[in-house]
XYZ file of C-alpha atoms in Angstrom:
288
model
C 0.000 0.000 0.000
C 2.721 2.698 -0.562
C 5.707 3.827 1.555
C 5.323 5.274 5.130
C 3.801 8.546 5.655
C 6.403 11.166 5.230
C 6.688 13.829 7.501
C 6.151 17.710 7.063
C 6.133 20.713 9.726
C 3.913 23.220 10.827
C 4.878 26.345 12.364
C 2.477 27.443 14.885
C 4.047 31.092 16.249
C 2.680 33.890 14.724
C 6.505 34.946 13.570
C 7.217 31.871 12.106
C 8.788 31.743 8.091
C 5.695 30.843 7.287
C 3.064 32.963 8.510
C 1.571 30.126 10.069
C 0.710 28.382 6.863
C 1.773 25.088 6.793
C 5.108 24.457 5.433
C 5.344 23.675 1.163
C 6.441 19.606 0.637
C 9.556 20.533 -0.743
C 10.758 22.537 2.401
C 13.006 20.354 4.294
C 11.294 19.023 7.388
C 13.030 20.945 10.592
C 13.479 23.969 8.647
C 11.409 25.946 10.399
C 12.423 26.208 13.764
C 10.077 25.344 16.403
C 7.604 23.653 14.505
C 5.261 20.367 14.975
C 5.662 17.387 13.193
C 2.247 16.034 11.231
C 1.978 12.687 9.076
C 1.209 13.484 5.564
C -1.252 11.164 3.429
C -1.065 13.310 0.259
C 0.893 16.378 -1.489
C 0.858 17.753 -4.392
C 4.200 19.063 -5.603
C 4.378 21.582 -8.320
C 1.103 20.481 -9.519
C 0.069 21.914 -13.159
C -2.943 20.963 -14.903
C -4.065 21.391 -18.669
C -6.344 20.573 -20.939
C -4.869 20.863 -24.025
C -2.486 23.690 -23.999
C -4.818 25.693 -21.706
C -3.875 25.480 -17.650
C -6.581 25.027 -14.840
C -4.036 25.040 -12.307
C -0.540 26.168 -12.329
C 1.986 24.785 -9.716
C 0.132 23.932 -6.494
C 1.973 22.854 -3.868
C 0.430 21.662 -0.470
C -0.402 18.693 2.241
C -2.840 16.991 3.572
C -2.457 15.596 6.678
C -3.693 11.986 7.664
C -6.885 11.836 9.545
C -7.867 15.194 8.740
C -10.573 17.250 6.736
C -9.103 19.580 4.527
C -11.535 22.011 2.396
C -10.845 23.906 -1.018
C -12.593 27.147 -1.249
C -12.242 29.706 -4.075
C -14.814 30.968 -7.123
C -16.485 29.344 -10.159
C -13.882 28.187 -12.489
C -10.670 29.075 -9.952
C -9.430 25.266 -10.288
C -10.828 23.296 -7.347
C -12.826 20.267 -9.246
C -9.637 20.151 -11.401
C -7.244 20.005 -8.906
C -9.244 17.108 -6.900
C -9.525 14.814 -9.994
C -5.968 15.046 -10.593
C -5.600 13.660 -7.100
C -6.463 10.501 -8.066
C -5.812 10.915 -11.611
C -9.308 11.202 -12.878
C -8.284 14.413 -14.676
C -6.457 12.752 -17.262
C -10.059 11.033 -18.318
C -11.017 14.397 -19.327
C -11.007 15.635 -22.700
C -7.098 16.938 -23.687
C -6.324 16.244 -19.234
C -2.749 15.711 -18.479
C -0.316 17.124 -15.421
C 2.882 17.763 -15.134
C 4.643 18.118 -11.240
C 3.559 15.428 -8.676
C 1.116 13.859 -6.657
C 2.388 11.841 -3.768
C 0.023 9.318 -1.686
C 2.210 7.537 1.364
C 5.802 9.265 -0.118
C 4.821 7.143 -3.711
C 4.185 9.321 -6.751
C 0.813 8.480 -8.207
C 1.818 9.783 -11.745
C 4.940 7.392 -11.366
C 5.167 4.766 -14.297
C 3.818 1.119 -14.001
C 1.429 2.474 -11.382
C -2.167 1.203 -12.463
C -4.685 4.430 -12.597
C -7.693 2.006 -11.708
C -5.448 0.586 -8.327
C -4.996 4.038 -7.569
C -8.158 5.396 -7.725
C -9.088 2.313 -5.025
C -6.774 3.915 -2.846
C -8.258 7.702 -3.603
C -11.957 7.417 -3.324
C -14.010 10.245 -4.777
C -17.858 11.130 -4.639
C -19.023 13.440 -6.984
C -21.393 16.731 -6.685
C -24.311 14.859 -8.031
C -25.257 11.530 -6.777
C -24.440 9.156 -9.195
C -26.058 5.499 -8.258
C -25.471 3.312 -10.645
C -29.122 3.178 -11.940
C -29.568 -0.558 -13.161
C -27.879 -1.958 -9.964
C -29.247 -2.249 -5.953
C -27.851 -0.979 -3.256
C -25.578 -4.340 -2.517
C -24.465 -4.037 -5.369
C -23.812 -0.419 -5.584
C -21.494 -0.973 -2.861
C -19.706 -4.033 -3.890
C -19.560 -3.148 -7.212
C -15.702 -1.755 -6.805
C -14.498 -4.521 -4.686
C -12.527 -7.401 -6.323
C -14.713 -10.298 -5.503
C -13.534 -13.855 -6.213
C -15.278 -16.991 -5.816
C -16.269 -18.330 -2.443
C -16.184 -14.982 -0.389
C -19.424 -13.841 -1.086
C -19.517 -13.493 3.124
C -16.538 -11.140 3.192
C -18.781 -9.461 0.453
C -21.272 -8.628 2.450
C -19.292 -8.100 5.763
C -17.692 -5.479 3.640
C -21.206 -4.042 2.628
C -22.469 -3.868 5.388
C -19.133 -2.082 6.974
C -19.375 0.671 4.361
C -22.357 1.327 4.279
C -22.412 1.915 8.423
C -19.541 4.177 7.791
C -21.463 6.000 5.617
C -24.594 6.142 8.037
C -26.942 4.884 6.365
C -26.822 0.718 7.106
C -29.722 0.979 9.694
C -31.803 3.162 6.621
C -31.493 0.219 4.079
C -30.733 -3.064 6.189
C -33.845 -4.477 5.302
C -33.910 -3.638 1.441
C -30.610 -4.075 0.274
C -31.591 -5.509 -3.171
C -34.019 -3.352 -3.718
C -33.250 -0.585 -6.394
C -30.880 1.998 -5.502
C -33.212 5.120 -6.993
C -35.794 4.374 -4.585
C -33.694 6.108 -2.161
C -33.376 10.355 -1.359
C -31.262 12.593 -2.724
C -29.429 12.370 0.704
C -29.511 8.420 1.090
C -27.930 8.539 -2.472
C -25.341 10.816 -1.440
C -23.903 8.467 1.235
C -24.649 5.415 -0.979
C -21.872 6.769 -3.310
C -20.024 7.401 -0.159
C -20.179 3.635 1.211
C -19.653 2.715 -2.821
C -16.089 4.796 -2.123
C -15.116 3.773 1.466
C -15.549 -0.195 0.294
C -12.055 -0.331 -0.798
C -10.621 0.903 2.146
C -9.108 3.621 0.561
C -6.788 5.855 2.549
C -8.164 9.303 0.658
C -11.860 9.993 0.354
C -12.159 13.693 -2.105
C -15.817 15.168 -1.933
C -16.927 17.362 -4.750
C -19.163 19.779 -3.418
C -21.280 16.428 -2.301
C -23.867 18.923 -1.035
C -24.223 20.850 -3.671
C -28.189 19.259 -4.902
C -28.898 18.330 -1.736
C -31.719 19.873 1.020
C -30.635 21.258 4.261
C -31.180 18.340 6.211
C -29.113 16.087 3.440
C -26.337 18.389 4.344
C -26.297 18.453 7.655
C -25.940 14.826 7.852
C -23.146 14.813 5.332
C -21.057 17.826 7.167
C -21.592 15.365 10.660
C -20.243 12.271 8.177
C -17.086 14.150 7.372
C -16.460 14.348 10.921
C -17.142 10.675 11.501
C -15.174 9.600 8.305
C -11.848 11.737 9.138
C -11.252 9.063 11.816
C -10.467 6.912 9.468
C -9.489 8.316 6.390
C -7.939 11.992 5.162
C -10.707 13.937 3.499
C -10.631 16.117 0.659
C -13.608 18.337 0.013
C -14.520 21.210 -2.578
C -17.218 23.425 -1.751
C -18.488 26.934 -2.596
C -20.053 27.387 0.669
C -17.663 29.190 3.232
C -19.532 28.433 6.477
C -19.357 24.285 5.181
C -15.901 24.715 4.702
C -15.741 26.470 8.085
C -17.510 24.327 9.955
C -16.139 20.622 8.686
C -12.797 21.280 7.644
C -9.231 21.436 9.764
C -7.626 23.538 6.840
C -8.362 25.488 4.047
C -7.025 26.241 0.841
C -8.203 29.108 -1.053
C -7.472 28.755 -5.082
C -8.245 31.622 -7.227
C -7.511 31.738 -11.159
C -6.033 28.277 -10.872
C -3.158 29.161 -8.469
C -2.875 28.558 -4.386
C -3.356 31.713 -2.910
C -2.927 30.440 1.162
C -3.601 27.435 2.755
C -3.725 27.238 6.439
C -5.482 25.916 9.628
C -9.627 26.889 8.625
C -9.695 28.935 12.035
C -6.984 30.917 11.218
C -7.947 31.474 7.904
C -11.120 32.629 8.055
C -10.326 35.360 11.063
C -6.993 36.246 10.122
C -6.138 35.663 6.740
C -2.307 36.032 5.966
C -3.525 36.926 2.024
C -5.254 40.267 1.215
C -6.452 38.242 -1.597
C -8.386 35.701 0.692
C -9.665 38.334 2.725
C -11.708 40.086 0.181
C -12.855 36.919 -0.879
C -13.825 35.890 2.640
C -15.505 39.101 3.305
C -17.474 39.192 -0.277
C -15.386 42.074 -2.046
C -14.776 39.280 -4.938
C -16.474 36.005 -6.356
């Protein structure tokens, strides 16, 4: 499953080298003085994306640290769908998609050659912004339908099933209609179908595209408290337009804007004192 989680630092004075923004990967760990070690999952390293000739995002360089939520802010079209897809390499299935720079998961370059895109995105679950059951299948086998089954384990099947879909909340929901169709469910219930679909594998990533974005109040609410639940296990990714989400589920934020990193840093700092005049005027509304 990869190489051992490397090791970054994050200053925490206020006159630190980095402004209290967590320290780039390719700054040598102990370089700032004073600082507190954190296990990385996943960084990005010079990370440019294009489709064609034409770049989404230009050189992004940042970490996120294992067992936490962080959240990408930033405006329509600044970069932050693109940037999660080429997290587990899903960009490259667009139209013209391709990267240059790197994308480490465990220390291992994702990008690296002889690494299998489909093993990889096992290990980097993703949920997109619309629920996407598949329509012709129930909700077993929604959720088994990216495990690798072989003969004669049909019961670790459904131990499986029935530990993803608890991690996504919903088990005691659909416990007694399993193979029933998965469109008879909500919006909501979809939403953390595809969630228990993604969190079968045991993946060590889960990245959330704006998974709230169609869904009601309540829907939301109950994904925001699953992001808390899930972080426990796994290092969360999530994209959203709304600034109190991002406040309230995330343990850092990155704001993009016109495809570049502008500041990333712990969410509480960020949104009351923003090191970034650029962030501030997006925080307070001047822009986007």
């Amino acid at each position: 499953m990869g190489l051992g989680s490397p090791v970054v630092r994050i200053d925490p004075s206020p006159g630190g080298a980095q402004g209290h923004q967590p320290v780039r990967p390719e700054t040598a760990p102990g370089e700032a003085k004073g600082a507190d070690t954190t296990p990385v999952r996943i960084e990005t390293r010079r990370l440019t994306a294009l489709f064609g000739r034409n770049i989404a995002v230009r050189e992004v360089s940042l970490f996120f640290p294992i067992n936490t939520v962080t959240a990408i802010i930033g405006p329509s079209g600044c970069g932050k769908s693109t940037l999660l897809r080429c997290l587990n390499r899903m960009h490259e299935l667009s139209d013209g998609g391709w990267v240059t720079g790197s994308v480490l998961l465990d220390g291992e370059d994702i990008y690296g050659g002889g690494l299998d895109p489909v093993a990889v995105r096992r290990r980097i679950g993703m949920v997109f912004q619309r629920p996407t059951p598949f329509p012709t299948m129930s909700i077993y086998d929604n959720v088994a339908a990216g495990l690798r089954i072989s003969a004669g384990r049909r019961a670790a099947v459904d131990e499986t099933v029935e530990r993803a879909l608890r991690q996504a909340a919903l088990w005691d929901e659909v416990k007694d209609r399993l193979h029933t169709s998965a469109l008879a469910l909500s919006g909501g219930q979809q939403q953390r179908l595809c969630i228990a679909r993604a969190v079968a594998p045991q993946p060590e990533v889960l990245l959330l595209d704006e998974p709230t974005a169609s869904l009601d109040p309540a829907g939301t609410q109950r994904i925001e408290e699953l992001c808390h639940e899930l972080k426990t296990r796994f290092t969360i990714v999530i994209v959203t337009h709304n600034m109190q989400q991002a406040a309230r589920v995330s343990d850092y934020t990155a704001f993009l804007y016109l495809g570049e990193l502008i500041e990333i840093d712990r969410t509480t700092q960020l949104f009351t004192k923003p090191a970034k005049e650029q962030t501030e005027a997006y925080l307070t509304g001047r822009f986007g």
